[in-house]
Short mmCIF file of C-alpha atoms in Angstrom, two decimals:
data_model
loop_
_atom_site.label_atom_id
_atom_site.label_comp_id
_atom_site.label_asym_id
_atom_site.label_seq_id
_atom_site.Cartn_x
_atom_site.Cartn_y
_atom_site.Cartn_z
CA UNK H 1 0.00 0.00 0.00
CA UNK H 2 1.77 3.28 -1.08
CA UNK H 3 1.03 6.37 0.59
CA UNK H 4 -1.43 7.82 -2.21
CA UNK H 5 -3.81 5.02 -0.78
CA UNK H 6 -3.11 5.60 2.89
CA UNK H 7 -4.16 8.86 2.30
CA UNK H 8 -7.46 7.81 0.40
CA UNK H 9 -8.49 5.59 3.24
CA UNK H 10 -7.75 8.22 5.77
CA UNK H 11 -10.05 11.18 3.77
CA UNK H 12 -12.82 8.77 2.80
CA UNK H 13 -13.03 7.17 6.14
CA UNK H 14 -13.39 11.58 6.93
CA UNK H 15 -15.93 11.64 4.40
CA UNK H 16 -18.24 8.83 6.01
CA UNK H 17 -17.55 10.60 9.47
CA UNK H 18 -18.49 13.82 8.26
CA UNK H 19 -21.49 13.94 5.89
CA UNK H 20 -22.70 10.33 7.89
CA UNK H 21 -21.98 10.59 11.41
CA UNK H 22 -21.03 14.63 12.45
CA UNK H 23 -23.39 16.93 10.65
CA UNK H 24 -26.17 14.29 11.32
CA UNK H 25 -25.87 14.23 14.41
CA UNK H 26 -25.79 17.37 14.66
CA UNK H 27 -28.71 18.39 13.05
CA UNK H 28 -30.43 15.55 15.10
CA UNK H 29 -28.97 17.44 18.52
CA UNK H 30 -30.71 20.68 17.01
CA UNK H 31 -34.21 18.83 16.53
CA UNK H 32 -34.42 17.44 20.24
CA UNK H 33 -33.16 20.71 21.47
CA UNK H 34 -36.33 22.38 19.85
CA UNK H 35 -38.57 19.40 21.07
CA UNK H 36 -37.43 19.70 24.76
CA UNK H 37 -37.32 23.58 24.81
CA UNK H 38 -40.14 24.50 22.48
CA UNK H 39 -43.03 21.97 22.90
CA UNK H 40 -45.67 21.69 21.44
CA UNK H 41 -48.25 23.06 23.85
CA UNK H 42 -46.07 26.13 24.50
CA UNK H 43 -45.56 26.62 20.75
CA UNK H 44 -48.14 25.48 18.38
CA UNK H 45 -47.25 27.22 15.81
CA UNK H 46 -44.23 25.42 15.49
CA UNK H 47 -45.82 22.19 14.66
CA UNK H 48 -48.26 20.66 12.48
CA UNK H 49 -51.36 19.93 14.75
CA UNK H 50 -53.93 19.28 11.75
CA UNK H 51 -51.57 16.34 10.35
CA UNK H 52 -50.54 14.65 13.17
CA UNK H 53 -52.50 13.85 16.64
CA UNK H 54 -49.24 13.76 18.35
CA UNK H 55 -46.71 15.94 16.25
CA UNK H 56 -44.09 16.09 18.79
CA UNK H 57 -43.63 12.39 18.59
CA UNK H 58 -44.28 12.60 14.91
CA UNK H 59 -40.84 15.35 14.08
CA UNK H 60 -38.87 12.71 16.91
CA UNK H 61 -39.82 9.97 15.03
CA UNK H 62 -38.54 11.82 11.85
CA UNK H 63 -35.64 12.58 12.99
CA UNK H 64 -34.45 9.73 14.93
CA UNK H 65 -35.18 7.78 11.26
CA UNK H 66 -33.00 9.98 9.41
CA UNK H 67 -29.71 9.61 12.26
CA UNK H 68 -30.57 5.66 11.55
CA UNK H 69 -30.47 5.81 8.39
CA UNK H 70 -26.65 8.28 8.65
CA UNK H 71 -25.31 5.59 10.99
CA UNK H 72 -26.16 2.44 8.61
CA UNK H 73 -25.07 4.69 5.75
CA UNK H 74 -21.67 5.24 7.75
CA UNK H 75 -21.73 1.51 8.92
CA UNK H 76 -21.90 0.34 5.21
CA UNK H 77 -19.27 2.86 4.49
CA UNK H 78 -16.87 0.86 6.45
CA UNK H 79 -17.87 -2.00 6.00
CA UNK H 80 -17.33 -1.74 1.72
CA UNK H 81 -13.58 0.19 3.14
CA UNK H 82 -12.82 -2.93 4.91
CA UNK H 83 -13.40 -5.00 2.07
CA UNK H 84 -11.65 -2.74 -0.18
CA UNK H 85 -8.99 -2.91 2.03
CA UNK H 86 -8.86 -6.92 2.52
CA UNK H 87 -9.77 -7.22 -1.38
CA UNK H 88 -6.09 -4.85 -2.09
CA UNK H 89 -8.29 -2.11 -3.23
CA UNK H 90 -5.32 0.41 -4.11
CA UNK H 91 -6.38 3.95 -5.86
CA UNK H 92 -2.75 4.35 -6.62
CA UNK H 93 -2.83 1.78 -9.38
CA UNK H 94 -5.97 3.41 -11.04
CA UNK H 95 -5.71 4.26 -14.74
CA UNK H 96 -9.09 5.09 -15.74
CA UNK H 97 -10.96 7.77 -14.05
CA UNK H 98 -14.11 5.92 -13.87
CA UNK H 99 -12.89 4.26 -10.67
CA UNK H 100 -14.01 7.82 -9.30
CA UNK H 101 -17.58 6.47 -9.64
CA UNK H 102 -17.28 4.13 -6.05
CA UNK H 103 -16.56 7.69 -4.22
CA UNK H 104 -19.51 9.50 -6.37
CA UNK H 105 -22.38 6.96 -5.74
CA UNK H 106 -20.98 6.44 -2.00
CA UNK H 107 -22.00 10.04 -1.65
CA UNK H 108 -25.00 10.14 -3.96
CA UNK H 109 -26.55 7.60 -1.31
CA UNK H 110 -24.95 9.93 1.93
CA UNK H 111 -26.91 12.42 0.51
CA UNK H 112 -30.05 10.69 0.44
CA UNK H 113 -30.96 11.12 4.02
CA UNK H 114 -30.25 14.91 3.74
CA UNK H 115 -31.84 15.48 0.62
CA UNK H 116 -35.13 13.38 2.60
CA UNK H 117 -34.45 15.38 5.27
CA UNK H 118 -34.73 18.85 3.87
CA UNK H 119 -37.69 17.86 1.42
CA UNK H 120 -39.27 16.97 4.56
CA UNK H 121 -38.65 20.46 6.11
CA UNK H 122 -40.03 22.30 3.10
CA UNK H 123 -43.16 20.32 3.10
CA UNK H 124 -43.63 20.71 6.62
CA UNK H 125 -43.07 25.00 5.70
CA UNK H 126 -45.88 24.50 3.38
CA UNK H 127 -48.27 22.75 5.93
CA UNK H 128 -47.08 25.58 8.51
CA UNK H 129 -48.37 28.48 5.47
CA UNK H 130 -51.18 26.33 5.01
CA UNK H 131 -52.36 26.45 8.93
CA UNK H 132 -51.85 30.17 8.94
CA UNK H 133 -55.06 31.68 8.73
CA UNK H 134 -54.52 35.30 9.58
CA UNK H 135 -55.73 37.85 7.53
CA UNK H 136 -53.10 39.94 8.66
CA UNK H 137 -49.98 40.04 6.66
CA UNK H 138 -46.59 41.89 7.34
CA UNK H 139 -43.40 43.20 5.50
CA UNK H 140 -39.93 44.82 5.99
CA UNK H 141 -39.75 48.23 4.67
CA UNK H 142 -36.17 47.84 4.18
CA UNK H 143 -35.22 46.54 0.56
CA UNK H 144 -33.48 43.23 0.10
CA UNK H 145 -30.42 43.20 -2.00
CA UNK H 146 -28.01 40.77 -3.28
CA UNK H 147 -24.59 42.86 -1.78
CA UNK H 148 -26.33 43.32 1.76
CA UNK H 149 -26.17 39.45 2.28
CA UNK H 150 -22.74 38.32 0.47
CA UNK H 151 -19.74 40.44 -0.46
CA UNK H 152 -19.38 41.86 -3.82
CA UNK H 153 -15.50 40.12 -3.72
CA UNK H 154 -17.36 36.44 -3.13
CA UNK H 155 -19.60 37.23 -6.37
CA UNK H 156 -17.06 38.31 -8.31
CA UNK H 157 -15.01 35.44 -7.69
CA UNK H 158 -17.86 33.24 -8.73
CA UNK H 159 -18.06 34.86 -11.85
CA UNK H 160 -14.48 34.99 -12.56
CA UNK H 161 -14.41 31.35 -11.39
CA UNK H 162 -16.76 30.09 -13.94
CA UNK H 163 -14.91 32.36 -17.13
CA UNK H 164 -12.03 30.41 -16.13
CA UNK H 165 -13.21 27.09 -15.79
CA UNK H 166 -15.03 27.74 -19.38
CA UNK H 167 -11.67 29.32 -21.09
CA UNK H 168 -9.55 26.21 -18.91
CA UNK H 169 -11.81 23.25 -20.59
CA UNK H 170 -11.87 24.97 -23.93
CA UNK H 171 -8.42 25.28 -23.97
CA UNK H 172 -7.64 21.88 -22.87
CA UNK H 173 -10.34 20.89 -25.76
CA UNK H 174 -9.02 23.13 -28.38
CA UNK H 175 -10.44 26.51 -29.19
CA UNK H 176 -10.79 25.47 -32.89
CA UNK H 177 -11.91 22.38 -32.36
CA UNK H 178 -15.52 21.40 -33.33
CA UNK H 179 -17.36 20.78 -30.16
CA UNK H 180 -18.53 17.38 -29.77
CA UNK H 181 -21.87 16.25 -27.47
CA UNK H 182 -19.84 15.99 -24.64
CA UNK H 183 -18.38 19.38 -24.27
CA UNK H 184 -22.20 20.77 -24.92
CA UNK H 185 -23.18 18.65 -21.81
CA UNK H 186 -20.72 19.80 -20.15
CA UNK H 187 -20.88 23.63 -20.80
CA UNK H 188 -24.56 23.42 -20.79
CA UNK H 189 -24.53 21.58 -17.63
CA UNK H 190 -22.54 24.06 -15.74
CA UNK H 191 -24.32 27.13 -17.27
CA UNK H 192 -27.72 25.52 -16.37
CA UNK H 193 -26.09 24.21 -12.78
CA UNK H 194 -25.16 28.03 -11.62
CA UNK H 195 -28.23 29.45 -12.97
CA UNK H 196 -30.18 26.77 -10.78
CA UNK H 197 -27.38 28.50 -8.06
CA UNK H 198 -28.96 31.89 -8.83
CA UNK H 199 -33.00 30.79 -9.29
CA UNK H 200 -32.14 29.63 -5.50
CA UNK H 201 -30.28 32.60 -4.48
CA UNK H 202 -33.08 34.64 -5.80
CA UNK H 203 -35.91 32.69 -4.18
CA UNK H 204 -34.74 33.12 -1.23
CA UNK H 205 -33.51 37.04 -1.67
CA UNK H 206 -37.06 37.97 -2.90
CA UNK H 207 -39.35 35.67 -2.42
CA UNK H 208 -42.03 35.15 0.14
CA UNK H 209 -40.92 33.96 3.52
CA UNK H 210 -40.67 30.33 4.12
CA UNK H 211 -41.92 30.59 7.95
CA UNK H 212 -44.96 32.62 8.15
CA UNK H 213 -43.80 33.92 11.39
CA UNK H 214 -40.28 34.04 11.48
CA UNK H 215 -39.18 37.62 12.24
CA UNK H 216 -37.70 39.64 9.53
CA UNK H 217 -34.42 39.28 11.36
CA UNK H 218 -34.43 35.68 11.22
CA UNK H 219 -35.36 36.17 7.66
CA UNK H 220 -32.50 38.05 7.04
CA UNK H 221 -29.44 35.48 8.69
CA UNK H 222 -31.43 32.64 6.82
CA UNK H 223 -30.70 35.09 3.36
CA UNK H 224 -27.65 35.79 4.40
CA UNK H 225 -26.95 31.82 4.83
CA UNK H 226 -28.41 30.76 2.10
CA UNK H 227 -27.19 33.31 -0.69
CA UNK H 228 -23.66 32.55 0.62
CA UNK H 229 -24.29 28.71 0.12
CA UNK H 230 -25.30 29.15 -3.38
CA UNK H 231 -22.12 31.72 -4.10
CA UNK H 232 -19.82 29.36 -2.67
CA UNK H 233 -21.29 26.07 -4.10
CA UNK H 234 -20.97 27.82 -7.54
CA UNK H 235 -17.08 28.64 -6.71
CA UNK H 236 -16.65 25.43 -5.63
CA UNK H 237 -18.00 23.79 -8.69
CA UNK H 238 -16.10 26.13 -11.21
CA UNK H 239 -12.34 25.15 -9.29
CA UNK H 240 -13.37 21.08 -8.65
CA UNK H 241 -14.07 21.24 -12.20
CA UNK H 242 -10.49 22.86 -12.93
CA UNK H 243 -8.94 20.73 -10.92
CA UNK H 244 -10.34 17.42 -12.33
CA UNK H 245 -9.19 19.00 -15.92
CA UNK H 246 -5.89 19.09 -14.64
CA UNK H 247 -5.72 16.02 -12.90
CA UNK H 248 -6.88 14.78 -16.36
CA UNK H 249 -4.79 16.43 -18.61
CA UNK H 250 -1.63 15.55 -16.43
CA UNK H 251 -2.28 11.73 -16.08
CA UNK H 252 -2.86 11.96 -12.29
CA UNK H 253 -5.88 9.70 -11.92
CA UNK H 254 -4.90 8.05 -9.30
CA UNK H 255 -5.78 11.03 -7.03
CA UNK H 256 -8.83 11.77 -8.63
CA UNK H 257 -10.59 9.66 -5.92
CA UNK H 258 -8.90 11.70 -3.10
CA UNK H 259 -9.59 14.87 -5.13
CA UNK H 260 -13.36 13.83 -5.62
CA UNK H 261 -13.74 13.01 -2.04
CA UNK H 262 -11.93 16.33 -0.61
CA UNK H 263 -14.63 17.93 -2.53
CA UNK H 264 -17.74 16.36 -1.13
CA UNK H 265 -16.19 17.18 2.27
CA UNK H 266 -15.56 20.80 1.07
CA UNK H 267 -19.52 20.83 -0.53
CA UNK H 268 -20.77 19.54 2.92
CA UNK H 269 -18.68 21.81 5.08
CA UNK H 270 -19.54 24.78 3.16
CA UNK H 271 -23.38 23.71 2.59
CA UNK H 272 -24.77 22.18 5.56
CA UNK H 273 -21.67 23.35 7.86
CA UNK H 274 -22.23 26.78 6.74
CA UNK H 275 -26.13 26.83 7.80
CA UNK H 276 -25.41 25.51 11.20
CA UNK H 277 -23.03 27.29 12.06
CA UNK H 278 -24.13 30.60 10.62
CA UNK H 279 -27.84 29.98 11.67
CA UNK H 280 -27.55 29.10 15.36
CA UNK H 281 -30.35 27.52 16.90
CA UNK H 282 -29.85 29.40 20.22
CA UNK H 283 -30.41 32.92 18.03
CA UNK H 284 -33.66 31.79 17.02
CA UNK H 285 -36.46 33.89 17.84
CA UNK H 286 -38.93 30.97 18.79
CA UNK H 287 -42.16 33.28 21.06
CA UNK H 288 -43.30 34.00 17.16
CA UNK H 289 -44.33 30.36 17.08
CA UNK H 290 -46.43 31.06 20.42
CA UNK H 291 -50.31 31.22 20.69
CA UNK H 292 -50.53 34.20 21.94
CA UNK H 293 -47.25 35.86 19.56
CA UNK H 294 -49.68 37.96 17.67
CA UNK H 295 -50.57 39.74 20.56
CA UNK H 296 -47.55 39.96 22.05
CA UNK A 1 -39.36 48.51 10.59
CA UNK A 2 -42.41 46.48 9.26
CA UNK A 3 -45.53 47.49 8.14
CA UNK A 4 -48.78 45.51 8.56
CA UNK A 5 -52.04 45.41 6.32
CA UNK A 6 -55.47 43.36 6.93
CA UNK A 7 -56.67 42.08 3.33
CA UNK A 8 -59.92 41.55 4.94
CA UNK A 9 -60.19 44.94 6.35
CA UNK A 10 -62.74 47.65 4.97
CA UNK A 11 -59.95 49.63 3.62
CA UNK A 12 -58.71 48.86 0.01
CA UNK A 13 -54.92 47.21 0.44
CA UNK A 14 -53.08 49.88 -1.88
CA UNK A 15 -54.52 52.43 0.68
CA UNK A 16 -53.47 50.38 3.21
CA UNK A 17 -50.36 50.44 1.94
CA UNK A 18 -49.79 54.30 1.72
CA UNK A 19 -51.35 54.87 5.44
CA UNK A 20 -48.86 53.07 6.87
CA UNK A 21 -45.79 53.85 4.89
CA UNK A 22 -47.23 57.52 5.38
CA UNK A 23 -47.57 56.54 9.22
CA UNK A 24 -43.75 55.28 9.17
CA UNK A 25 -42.98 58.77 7.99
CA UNK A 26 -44.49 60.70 10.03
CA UNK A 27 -43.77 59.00 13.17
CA UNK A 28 -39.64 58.91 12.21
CA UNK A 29 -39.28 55.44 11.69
CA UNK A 30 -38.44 56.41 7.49
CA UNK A 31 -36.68 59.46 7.32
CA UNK A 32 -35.73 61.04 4.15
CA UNK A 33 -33.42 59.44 1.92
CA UNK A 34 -34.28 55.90 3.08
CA UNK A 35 -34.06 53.00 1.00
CA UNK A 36 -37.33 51.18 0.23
CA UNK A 37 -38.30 47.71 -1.17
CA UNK A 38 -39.15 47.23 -4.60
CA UNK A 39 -42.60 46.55 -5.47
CA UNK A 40 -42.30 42.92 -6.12
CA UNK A 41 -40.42 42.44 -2.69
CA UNK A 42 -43.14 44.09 -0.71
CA UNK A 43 -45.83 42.43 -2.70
CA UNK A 44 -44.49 39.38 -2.46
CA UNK A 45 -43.64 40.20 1.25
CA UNK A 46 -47.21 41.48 1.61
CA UNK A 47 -48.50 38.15 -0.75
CA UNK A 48 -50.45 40.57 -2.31
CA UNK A 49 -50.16 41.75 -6.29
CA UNK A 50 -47.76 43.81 -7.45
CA UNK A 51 -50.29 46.26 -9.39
CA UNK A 52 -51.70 46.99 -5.80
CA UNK A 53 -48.10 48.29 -4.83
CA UNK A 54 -47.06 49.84 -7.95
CA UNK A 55 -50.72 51.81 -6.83
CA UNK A 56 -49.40 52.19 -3.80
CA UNK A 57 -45.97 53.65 -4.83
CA UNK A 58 -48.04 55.68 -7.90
CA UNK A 59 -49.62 57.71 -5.44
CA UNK A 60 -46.78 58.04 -2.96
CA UNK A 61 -44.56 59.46 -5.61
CA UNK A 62 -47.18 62.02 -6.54
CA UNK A 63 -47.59 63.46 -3.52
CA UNK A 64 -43.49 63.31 -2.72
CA UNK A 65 -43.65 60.94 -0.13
CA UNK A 66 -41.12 58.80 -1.69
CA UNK A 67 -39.26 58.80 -5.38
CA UNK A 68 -38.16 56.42 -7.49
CA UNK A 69 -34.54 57.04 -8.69
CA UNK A 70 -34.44 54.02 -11.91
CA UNK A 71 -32.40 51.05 -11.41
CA UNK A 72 -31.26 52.45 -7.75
CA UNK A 73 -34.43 52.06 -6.47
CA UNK A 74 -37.08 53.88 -4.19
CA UNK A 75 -36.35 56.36 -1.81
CA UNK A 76 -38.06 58.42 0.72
CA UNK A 77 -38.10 62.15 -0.41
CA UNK A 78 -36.69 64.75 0.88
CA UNK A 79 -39.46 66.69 1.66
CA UNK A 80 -41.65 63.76 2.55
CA UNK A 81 -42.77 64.59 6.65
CA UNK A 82 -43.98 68.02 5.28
CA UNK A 83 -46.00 66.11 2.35
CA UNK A 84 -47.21 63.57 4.88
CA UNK A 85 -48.99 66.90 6.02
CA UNK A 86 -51.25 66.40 3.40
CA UNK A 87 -52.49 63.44 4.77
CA UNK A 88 -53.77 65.61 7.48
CA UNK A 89 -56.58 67.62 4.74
CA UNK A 90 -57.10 64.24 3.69
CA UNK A 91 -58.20 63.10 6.97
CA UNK A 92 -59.97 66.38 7.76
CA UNK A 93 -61.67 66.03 4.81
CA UNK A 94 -63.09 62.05 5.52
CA UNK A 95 -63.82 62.76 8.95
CA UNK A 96 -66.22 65.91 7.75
CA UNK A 97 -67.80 63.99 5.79
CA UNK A 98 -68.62 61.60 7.52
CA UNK A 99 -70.39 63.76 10.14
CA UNK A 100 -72.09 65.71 7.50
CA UNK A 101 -73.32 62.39 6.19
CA UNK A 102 -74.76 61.36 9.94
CA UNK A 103 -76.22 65.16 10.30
CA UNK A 104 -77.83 64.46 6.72
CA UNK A 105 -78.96 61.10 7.55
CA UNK A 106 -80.39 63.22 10.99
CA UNK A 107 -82.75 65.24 8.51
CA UNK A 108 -80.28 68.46 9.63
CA UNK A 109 -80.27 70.49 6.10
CA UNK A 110 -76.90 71.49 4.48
CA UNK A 111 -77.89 75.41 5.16
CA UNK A 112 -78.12 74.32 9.39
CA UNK A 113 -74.74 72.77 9.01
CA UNK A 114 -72.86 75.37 7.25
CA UNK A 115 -74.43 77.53 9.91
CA UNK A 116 -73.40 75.27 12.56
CA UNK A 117 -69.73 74.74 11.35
CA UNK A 118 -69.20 78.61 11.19
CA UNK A 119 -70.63 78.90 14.45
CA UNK A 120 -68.24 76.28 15.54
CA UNK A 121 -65.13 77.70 14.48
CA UNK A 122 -65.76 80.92 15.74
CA UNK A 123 -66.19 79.59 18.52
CA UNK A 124 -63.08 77.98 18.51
CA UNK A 125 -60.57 80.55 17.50
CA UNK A 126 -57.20 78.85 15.55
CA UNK A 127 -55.19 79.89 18.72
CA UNK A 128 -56.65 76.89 20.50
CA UNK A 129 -58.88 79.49 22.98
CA UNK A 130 -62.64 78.49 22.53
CA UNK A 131 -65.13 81.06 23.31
CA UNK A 132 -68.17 79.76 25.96
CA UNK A 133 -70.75 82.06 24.50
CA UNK A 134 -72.89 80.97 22.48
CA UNK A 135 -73.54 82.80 19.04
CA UNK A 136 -77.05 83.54 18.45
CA UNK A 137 -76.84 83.11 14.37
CA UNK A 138 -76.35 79.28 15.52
CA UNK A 139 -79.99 79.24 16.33
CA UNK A 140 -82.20 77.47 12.90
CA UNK A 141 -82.46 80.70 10.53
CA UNK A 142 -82.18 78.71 7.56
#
């Protein structure tokens, strides 16, 4: 075993700990903090009383299936790296790049839970608009714009990031030569991938509030969050893309599988890392979710 | 600062709208020179349509409350507290009518009102210092 494949082992056994086991469990650490602090009775607004008789146990049932489901994930995980490591699995002898494809679909299925997870949240957002009956509707008077959430630098960079992946891969493709279907996939792919980015970014920036009753302030660090996810996603995608051109172009593809994992890690820290961190449960304004908030 | 509207009120929502932007002005909370959303934020904010703002904001701009400098966006105008003023007339003018409505609805003719409305504000001088004796051309000599 050289040391390219030490190092594989050591950053993919990371990426099960991190996207399976630590930001799981932290988001499950966030949900029972709610359930203990906020209940139900105190805070009805918070939950989803016309769907479920009991929703309390209904959101801890939720949750406690999606940390099972990030612990088998992460048990599988090492259970396929022990086997890869008793069948002489060794990424330094790789010399197609398709071998990539174990790390890709290990992650596709890490993200499963996550992606359940937040489609879960949305719908429940929808059932919490739904329940909101008041004929009394709010706004901020202060306008919302793109530079009061992320620096003008980070945007920038985006931009500049994605001219230079696009001049990088038509470089290393020839400017004169005829494009083929692949490098329309590809162009088209990341075009249509970054304005997904912005229809997000924009969603969020100006469209109607999620919560009904978060506060405008709330609103604002969730924007803030959010906008900065999508501006750093896009950067990301623009450099793992130039790096995996390189990696290409130079015959390295036996760290493509280190270089593919070190960017799911980076995706996750930067995605769901960034919202946790940035949006801290503690700052939450949770008395809007009260009875009585309306009067209050 | 937040303003808040009732879409099942009595009040139509693109008045709604100016009251309380009009209110925010007057009050302090937008001073002049303050930025303000654009009409699809605050009608999307507001989940109401964005022709009911752009209403809103028509009317606002015509009476200089706020101004809309292109692509930079809309602004509170400079002069806007003294324009709010006009809100004032506005208000004197809906209350009055609404009491000479209830008179007329009382059988009390328009001659007895003007009559009584004189009498009234001579009575009350614009110094504040009201005057206890009656006026005898406040008696019915219509």
């Amino acid at each position: 075993m050289t040391i390219i494949d030490i190092i594989f082992y050591a950053i993919f056994i990371n990426q099960i700990f991190l996207i399976s086991y630590h930001y799981p469990k932290k988001t499950f650490d966030r949900n029972i903090y709610v359930l203990q602090k906020y209940p139900a009775a105190d805070y009805p607004k918070l939950y989803q009383h016309s769907r479920y008789a009991d929703p309390s146990k209904a959101m801890l049932n939720s949750i406690r299936k999606y940390m099972a489901a990030n612990i088998t994930i992460a048990l599988l995980g090492l259970g396929i790296l022990l086997a890869m490591a008793a069948s002489g699995y060794a990424p330094s002898g790789i010399k197609e790049n398709k071998h990539i494809m174990f790390v890709m679909v290990f992650f596709m299925l890490q993200a499963v839970p996550h992606l359940l997870l937040e489609l879960s949240t949305h719908k429940w957002l929808k059932g919490m608009r739904g329940a909101d009956k008041s004929s009394t509707r709010k706004a901020d008077l202060s306008p919302r714009k793109l530079f009061d959430f992320v620096s003008p630098f980070y945007v920038a960079l985006a931009v500049l990031a994605f001219i230079a992946w696009v001049v990088y891969y038509l470089n290393n493709k020839g400017f004169t030569t005829a494009w083929d279907w692949q490098t329309y996939v590809t162009i088209f792919g990341m075009t249509g991938m970054n304005l997904v980015f912005i229809s997000f970014g924009y969603k969020y920036l100006r469209g109607k509030k999620l919560d009904p009753h978060q506060t405008y302030k709330d609103q604002r660090k969730l924007i803030k969050t959010m906008v900065r996810v999508f501006v750093f996603a896009s950067i990301m995608m623009s450099v793992q893309l130039m790096v995996f051109d390189a990696i290409n172009q130079n015959g390295w593809d036996r760290f493509e599988p280190i270089a593919m994992s070190i960017y799911f890690q980076v995706v996750i820290i930067f995605g769901i890392g960034e919202v946790l961190r940035m949006f801290k449960i503690e700052d939450i304004d949770f008395d809007v979710y009260k009875e009585d908030a309306w009067l209050v | 600062m937040e303003i808040q509207i009732d879409i099942d009120g009595k009040a139509p929502l693109f008045a709604q709208v100016i009251a309380q932007i009009k209110k925010a002005v007057s009050e302090g909370e937008l001073s002049a020179g303050d930025p303000l959303p654009s009409i699809r934020q605050l009608a999307s904010d507001l989940e109401i349509n964005n022709k009911t703002v752009a209403k809103a904001y028509n009317l606002l701009e015509r009476d200089n409350i706020i101004q809309t400098k292109g692509y930079r966006g809309t602004y509170v105008h400079p002069s806007a507290i003294e324009n709010c003023t006009a809100d004032l007339n506005a208000w004197v003018i809906a209350e009055l009518g609404k009491s000479i409505n209830a008179f007329r609805d009382a059988d009390v003719t328009d001659s007895e009102i003007r009559i009584a409305f004189t009498d009234v504000m001579n009575r009350h001088s614009s110094n504040g210092q009201s005057s206890s004796e009656p006026n005898s051309s406040g008696q019915n000599t219509a």
